[in-house]
Coordinates of C-alpha atoms in Angstrom, one line a residue:
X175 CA 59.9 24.8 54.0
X176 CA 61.5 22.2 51.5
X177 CA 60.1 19.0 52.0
X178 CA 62.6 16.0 52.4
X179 CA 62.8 13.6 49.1
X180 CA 63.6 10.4 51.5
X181 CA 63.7 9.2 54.4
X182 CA 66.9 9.8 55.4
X183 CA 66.0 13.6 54.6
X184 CA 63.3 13.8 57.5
X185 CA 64.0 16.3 60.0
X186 CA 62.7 17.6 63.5
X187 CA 62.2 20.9 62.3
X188 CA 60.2 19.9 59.2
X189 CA 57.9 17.2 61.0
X190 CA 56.8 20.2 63.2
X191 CA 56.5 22.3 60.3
X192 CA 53.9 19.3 58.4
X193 CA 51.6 19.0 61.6
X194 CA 51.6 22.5 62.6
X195 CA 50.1 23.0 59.2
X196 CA 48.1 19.7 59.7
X197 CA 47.0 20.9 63.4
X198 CA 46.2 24.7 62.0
X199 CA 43.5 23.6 59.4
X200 CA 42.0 22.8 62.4
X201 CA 42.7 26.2 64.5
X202 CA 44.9 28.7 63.2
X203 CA 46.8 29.8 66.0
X204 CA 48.2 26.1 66.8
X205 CA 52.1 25.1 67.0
X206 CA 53.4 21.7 67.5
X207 CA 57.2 21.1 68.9
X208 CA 58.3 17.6 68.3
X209 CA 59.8 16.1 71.6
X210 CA 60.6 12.9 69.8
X211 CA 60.1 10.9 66.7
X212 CA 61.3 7.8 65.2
X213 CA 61.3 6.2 61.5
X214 CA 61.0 2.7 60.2
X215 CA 60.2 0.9 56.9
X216 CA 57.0 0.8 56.4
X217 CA 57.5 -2.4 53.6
X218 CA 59.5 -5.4 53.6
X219 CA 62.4 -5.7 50.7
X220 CA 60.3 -6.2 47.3
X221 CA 56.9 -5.3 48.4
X222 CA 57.0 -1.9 46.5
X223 CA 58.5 -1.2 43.8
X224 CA 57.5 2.5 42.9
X225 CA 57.4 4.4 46.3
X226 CA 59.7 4.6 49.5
X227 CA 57.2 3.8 52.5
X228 CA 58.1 4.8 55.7
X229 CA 56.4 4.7 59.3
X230 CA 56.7 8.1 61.0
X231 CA 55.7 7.9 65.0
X232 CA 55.9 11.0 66.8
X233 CA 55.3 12.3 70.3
X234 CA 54.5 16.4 70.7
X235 CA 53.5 19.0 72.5
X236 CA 50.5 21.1 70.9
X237 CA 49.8 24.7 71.8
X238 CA 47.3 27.4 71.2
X239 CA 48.8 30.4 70.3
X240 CA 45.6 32.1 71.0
X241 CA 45.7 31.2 74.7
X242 CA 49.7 31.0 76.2
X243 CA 48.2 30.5 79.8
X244 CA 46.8 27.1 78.6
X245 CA 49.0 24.1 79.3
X246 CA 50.1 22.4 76.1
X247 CA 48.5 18.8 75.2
X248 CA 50.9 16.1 74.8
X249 CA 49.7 13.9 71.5
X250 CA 50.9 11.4 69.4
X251 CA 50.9 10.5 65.5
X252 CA 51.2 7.5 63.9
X253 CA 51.7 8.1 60.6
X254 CA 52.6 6.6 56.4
X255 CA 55.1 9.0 54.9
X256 CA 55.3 8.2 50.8
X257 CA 57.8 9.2 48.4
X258 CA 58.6 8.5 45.2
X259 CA 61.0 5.8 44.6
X260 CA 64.7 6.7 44.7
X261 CA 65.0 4.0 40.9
X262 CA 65.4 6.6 38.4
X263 CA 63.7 4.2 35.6
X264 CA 60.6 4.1 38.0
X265 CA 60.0 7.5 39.2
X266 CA 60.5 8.4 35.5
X267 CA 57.6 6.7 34.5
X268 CA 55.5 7.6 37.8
X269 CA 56.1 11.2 36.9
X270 CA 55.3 10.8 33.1
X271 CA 52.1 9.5 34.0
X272 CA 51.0 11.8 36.6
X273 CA 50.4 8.8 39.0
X274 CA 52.0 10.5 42.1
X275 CA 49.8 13.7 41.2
X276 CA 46.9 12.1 41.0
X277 CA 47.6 10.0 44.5
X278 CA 47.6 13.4 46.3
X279 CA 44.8 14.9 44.7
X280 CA 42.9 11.9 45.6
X281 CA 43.7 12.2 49.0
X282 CA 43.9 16.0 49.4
X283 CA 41.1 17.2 47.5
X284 CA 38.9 14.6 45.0
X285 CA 37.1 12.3 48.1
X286 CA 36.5 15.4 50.7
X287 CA 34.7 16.8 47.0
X288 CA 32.9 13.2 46.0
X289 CA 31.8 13.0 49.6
X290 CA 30.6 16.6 50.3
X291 CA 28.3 16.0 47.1
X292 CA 27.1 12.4 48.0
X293 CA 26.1 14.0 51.7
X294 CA 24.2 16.8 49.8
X295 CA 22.6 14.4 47.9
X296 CA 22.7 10.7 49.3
X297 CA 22.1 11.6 53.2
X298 CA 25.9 10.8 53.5
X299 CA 24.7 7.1 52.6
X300 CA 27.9 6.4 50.0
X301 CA 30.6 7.8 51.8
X302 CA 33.9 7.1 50.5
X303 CA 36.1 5.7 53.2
X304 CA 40.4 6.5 52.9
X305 CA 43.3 6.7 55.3
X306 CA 42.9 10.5 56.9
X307 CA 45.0 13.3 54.9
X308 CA 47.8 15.2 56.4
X309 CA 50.1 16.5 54.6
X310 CA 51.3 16.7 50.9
X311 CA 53.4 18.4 48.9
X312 CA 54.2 18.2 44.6
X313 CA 56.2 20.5 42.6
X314 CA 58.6 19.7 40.0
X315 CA 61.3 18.9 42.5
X316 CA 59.3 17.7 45.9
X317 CA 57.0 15.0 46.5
X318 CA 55.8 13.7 49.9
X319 CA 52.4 12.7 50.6
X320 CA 51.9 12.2 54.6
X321 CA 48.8 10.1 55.6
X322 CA 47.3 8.6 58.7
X323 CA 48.7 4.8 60.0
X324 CA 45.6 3.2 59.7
X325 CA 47.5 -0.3 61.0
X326 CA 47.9 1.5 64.7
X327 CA 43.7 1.6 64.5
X328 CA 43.5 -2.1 63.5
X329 CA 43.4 -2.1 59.9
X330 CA 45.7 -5.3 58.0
X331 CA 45.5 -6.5 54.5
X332 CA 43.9 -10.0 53.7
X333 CA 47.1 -12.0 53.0
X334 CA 47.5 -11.9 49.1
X335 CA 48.5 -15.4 49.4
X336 CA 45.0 -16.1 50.8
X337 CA 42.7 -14.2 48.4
X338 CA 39.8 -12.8 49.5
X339 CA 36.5 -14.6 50.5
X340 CA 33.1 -13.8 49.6
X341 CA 32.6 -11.4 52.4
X342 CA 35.7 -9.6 52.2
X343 CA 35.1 -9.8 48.2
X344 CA 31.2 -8.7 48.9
X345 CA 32.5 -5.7 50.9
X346 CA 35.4 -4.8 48.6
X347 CA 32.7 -4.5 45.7
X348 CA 30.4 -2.5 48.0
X349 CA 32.8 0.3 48.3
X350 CA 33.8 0.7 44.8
X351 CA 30.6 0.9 43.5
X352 CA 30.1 4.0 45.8
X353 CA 33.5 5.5 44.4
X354 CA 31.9 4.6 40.7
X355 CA 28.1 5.9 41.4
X356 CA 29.5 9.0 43.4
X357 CA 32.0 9.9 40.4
X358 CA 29.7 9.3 37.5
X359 CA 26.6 11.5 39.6
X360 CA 29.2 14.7 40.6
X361 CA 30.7 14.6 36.7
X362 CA 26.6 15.4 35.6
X363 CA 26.3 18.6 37.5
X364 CA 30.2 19.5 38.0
X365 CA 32.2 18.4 35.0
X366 CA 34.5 15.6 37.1
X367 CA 37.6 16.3 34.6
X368 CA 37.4 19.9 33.8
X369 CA 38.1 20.4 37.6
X370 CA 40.6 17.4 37.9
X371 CA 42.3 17.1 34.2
X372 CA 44.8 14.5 35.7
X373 CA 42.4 11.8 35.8
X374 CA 41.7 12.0 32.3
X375 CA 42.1 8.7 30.2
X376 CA 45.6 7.2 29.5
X377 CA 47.2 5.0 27.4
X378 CA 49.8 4.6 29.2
X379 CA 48.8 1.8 30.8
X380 CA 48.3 -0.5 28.0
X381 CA 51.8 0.9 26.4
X382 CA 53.6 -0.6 29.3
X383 CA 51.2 -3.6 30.1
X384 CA 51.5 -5.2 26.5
X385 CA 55.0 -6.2 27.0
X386 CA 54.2 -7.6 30.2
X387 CA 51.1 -9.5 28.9
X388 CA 53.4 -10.9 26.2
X389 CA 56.1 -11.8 28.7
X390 CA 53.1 -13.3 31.4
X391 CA 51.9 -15.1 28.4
X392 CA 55.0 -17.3 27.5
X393 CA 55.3 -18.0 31.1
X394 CA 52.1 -19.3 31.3
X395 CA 52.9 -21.2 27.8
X396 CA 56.0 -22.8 29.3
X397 CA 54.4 -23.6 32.7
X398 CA 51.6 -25.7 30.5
X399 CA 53.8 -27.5 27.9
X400 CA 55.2 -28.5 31.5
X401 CA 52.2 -30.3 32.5
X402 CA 52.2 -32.0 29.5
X403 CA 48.5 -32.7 29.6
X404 CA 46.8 -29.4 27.8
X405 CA 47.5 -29.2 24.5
X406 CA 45.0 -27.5 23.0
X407 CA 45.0 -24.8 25.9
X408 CA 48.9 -24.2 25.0
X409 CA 47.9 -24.4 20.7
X410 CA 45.4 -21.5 21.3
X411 CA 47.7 -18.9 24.0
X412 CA 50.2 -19.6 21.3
X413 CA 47.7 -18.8 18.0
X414 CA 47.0 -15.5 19.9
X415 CA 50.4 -14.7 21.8
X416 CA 50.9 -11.7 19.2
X417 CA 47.6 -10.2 19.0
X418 CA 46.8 -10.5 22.8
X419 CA 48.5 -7.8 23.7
X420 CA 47.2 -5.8 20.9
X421 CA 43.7 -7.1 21.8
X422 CA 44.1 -6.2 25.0
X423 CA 45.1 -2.5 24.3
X424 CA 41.7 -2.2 21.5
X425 CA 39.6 -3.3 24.1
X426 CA 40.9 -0.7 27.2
X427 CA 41.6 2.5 25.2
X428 CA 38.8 2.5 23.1
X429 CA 36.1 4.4 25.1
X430 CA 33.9 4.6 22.7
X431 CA 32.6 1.7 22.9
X432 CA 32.2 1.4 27.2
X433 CA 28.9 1.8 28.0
X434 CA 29.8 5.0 30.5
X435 CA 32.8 6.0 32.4
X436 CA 33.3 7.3 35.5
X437 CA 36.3 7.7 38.3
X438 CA 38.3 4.2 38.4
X439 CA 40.9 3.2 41.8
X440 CA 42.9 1.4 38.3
X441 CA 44.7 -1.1 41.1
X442 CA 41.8 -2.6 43.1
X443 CA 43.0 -5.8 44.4
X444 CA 43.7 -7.4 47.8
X445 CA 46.9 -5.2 48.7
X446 CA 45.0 -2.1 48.5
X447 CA 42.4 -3.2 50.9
X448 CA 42.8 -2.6 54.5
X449 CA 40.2 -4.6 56.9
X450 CA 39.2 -3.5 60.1
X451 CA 37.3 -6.6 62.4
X452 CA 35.8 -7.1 65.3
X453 CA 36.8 -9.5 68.3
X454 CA 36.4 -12.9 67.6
X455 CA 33.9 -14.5 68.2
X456 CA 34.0 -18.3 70.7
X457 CA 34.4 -20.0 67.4
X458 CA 37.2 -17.7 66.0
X459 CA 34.8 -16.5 63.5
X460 CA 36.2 -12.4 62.7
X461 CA 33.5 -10.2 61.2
X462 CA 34.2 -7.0 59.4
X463 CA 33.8 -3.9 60.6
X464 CA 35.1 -1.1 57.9
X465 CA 37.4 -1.5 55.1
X466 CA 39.5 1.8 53.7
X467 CA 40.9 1.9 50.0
X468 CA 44.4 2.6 49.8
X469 CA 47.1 3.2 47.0
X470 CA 45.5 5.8 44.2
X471 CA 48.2 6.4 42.0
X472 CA 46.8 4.1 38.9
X473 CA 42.9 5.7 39.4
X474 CA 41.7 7.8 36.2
X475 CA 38.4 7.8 34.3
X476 CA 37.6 4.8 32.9
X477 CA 35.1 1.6 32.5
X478 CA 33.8 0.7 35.9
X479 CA 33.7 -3.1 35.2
X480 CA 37.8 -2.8 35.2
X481 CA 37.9 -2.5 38.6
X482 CA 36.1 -5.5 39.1
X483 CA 37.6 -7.6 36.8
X484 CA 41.1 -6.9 38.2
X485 CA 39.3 -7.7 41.6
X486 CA 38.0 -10.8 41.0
X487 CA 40.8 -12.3 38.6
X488 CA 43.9 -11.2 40.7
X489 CA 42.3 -11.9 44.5
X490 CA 39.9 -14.8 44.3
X491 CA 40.4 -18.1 43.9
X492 CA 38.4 -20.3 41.2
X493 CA 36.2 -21.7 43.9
X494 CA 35.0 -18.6 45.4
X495 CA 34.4 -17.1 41.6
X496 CA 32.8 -20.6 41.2
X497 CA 30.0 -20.0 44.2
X498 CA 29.6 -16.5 44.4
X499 CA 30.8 -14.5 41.5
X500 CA 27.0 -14.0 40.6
X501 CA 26.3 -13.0 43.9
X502 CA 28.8 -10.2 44.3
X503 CA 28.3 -9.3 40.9
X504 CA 24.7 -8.5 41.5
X505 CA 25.6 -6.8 44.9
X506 CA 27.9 -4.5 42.7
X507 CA 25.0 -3.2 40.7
X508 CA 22.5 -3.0 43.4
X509 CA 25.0 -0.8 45.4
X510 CA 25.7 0.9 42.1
X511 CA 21.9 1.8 40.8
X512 CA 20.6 2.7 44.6
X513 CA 23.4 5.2 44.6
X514 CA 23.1 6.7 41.3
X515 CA 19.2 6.9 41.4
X516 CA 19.1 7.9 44.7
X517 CA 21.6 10.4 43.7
X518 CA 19.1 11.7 40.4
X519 CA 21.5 10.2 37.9
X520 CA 20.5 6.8 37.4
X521 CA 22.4 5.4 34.2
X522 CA 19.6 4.5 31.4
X523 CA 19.4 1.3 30.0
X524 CA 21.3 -0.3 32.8
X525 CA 19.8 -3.4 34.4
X526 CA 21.6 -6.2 35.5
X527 CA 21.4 -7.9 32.3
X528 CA 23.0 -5.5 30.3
X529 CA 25.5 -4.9 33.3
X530 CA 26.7 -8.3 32.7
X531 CA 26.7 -8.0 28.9
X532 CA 29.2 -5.5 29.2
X533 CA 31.5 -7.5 32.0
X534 CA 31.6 -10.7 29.8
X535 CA 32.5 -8.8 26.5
X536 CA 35.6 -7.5 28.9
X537 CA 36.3 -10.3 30.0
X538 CA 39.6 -11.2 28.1
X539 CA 40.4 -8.4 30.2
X540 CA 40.2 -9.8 33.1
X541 CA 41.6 -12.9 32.3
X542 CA 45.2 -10.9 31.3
X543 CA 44.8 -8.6 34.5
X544 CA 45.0 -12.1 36.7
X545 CA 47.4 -13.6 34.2
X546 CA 50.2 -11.0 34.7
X547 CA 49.4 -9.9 38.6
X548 CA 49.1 -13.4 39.9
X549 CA 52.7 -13.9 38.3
X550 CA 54.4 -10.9 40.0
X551 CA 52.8 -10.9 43.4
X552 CA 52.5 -14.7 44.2
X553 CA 56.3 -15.8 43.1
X554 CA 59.0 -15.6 45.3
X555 CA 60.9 -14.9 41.5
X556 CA 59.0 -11.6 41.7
X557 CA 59.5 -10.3 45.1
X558 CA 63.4 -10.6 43.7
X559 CA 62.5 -8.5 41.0
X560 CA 61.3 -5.4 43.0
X561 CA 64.2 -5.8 45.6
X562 CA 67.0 -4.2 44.3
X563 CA 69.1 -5.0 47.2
X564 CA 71.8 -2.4 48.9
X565 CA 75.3 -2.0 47.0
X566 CA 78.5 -0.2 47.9
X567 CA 77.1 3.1 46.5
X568 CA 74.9 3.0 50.1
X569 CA 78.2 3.7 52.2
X570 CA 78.2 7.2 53.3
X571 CA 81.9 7.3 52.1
X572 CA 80.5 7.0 48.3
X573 CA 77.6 9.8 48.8
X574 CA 79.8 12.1 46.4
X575 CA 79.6 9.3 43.9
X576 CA 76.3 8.0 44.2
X577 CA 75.1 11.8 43.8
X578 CA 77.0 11.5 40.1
X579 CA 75.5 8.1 39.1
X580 CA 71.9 9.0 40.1
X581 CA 72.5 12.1 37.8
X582 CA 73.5 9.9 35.3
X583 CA 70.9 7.4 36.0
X584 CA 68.2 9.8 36.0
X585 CA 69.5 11.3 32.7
X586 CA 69.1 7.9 31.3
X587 CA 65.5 7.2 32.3
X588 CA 64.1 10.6 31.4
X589 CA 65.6 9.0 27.3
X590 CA 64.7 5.4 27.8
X591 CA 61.0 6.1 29.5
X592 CA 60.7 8.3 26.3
X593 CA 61.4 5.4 23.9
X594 CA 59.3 3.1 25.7
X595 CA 56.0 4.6 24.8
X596 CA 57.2 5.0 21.1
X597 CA 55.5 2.2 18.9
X598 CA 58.5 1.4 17.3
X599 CA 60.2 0.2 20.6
X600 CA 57.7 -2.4 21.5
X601 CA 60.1 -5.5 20.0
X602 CA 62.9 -4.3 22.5
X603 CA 60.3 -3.3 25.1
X604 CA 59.1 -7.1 24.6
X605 CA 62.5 -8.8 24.9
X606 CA 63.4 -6.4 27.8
X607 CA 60.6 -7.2 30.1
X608 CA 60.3 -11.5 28.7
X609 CA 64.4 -11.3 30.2
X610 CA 63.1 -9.5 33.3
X611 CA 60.2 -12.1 34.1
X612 CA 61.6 -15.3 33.1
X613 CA 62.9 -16.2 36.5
X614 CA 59.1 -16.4 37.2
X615 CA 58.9 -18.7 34.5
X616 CA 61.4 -21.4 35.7
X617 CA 59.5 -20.8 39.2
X618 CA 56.3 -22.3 37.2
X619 CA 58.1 -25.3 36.0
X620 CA 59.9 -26.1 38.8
X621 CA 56.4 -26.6 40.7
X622 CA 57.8 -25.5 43.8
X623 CA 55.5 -22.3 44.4
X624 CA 52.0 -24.4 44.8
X625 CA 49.7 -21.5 45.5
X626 CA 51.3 -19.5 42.5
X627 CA 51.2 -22.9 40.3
X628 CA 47.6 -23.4 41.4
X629 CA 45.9 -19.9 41.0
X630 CA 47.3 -19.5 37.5
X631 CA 46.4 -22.7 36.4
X632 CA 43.2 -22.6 37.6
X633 CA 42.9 -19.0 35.7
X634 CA 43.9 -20.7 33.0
X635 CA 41.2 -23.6 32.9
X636 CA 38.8 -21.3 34.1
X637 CA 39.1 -18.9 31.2
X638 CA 39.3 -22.1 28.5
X639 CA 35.7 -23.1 30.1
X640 CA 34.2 -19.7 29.5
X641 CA 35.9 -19.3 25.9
X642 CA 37.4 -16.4 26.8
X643 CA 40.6 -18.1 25.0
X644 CA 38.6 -18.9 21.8
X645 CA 39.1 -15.1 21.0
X646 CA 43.1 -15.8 20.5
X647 CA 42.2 -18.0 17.4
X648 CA 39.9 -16.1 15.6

């Protein structure tokens, strides 16, 4: 059965078709008949820009074809449905890098794999833990990927505006370790990317991130000359606002010189964390009682200490870094060298001191990781960037020509995506996205946003003190 492209394409008869497949992995001979289902938006306006979310809840009758006697159980799902985005320029770019592919495979195929290994060989002790599978579909026309509603179970994000504390952050780092350490173990014996070739290493993520490091970076220039008080910070982002970019793409393609590489989650940050506590206590005190890893489409093979890096600089703030970076650092590569030598793959020459060598000579990294997602998730600017907004075109009496400009727009976006990952495009690709986040920009100076104005400052100062700046100058 075709699968719907939106959610205003979701119908009873293909909901029952999903989770009769979903029920029949279970026992062959099952059928479900939908008696009712309803659909909501599973985002608010500007909190995702490259997928349509959408809550699916349905109430059904299941019934074992094996047995007609037996009276059919009545059962409800709670369910995620994900497309791709209905902007042309976006799904264009989603598709040329294989991100939606990957997503699915992730969920489909790649963690049952990683976690069927680490039980052979780990006593089931690293298990990897995501939002339960159940349905998904990717040609070159479809794409739907249908996952569990981990919310109706109790799971929430930390709010981003928040950041995470050193628990949260402690766990966090707990479970990515076991994604690295699982990943780098299974590639020994299995040969990771000769069985899953979309994970493989691209560039495309510093091809479209170096315009947006640029832009981030004479935001962050403006927002200091503002302050009027640090000069010398402002004299050195300018020294190196031409070669940051460029530095920044040297020092995340070339694998040569990472220490290892394994599978990477490529977006690890607060958003894509989903909590689960128990009661409060008397005090009001929540403790944690499982976390799942969402949101998979930016995961390929890559250098571990990213992940960490985009953690700790995008959902922290300076005084939890300040008190317990060390700590949760050194949690990461306990977790990491149990697993791996427990697993018969320890990596050599890997203690904590060299672990740490390697995180500090990536640090500029970091620091440009923070810089440009602290910008576009914290200002209210931003959230006006992602939200399109409705227009005529939405009217059912303009389907016919929406239908045209979506051809059109599409047509467009396969040519433009095309020229954006050309080198001789990065001037306009520059100006483009500079226009595009300079509303963040005027947010900065007019002081309003405090959180916003006080994580990237202290980003900022924090990087100056570690001389992670002193690199722009040289």
């Amino acid at each position: 059965m075709k699968s719907p492209s939106s959610s205003s394409q979701i119908t009873k008869p293909w909901v029952e078709f999903m989770l009769t497949e979903y029920e029949k992995k279970k026992a062959p001979q099952t059928s479900v008949t939908v008696k009712s289902y309803t659909i909501r938006n599973a985002t608010k306006p500007g909190e995702s820009f490259n997928a349509e979310l959408i809550l699916l809840d349905v109430k059904a009758l299941i019934s074992d074809g094996g047995r007609p006697e037996d009276t059919p159980e009545e059962k409800e799902y709670n369910l995620i449905v994900k497309f791709l985005t209905e902007d042309p320029f976006s799904c264009e770019l989603i598709k040329r890098c294989g991100y939606h592919i990957k997503e699915l495979m992730m969920y489909s195929e790649v963690v049952n794999e990683l976690n069927d290994f680490q039980a052979v060989h780990a006593n089931d002790e690293f298990r990897l833990d995501l939002p339960q599978f159940i349905y998904g579909k990717c040609t070159e026309k479809e794409y739907v990927l249908v996952m569990e509603n981990i919310k109706v179970l109790g799971y929430e994000t930390n709010p981003k505006k928040e950041g995470l504390d050193f628990q949260h952050a402690k766990l966090a780092v707990n479970h990515i370790a076991r994604l690295h350490a699982v990943s780098y173990a299974y590639d020994k014996s299995h040969s990771f990317l000769e069985k899953y070739p979309c994970f493989q290493f691209s560039n495309a993520i510093s091809t479209f991130f170096k315009p947006v490091v640029w832009a981030s970076l004479a935001n962050s220039i403006t927002f200091l000359k503002s302050k009027k008080t640090y000069e010398d910070m402002v004299y050195k982002l300018e020294t190196g606002k031409t070669t940051l970019p460029v530095k920044f793409a040297a020092m995340w393609d070339d694998q040569t010189r990472h220490k290892f590489l394994c599978l990477t989650h490529g977006d690890f940050w607060n958003s894509n964390l989903m909590f689960k506590h128990r009661t409060a206590t008397q005090d009001g005190e929540k403790s944690i009682e499982s976390l799942k890893l969402i949101d998979w489409q930016i995961s390929q093979w890559n250098n571990p200490v990213f992940d960490l890096h985009y953690l700790l600089n995008t959902s922290t703030s300076f005084e939890m870094r300040r008190d317990h970076a060390e700590e949760i650092l050194r949690h990461y590569h306990t977790t990491f060298t149990e697993a791996t030598t427990k697993m018969g793959t320890p990596v050599p020459n890997w203690n904590y001191e060299q672990f740490k060598a390697e995180f500090e000579r990536t640090s500029l990294v970091g620091f440009l990781m923070g810089m440009c997602l602290i910008q576009g998730t914290l200002s209210k600017a931003g959230e006006n960037i992602n939200h399109g907004g409705s227009t005529c075109l939405t009217h059912t009496c303009c389907r016919p020509c929406k239908v045209v400009i979506d051809k059109i727009k599409a047509g467009m976006a396969k040519v433009v995506i095309s020229f954006a990952f050309k080198p001789s495009s990065s001037y306009i690709m520059r100006a483009s996205v500079k226009k595009v986040l300079s509303p963040i920009g005027r947010e900065l100076v007019e002081g309003n946003n405090e959180i916003l104005n006080g994580r990237l400052l202290d980003l900022l100062m924090e990087a100056d003190e570690k001389g992670v700046l002193d690199v722009l100058t040289l």
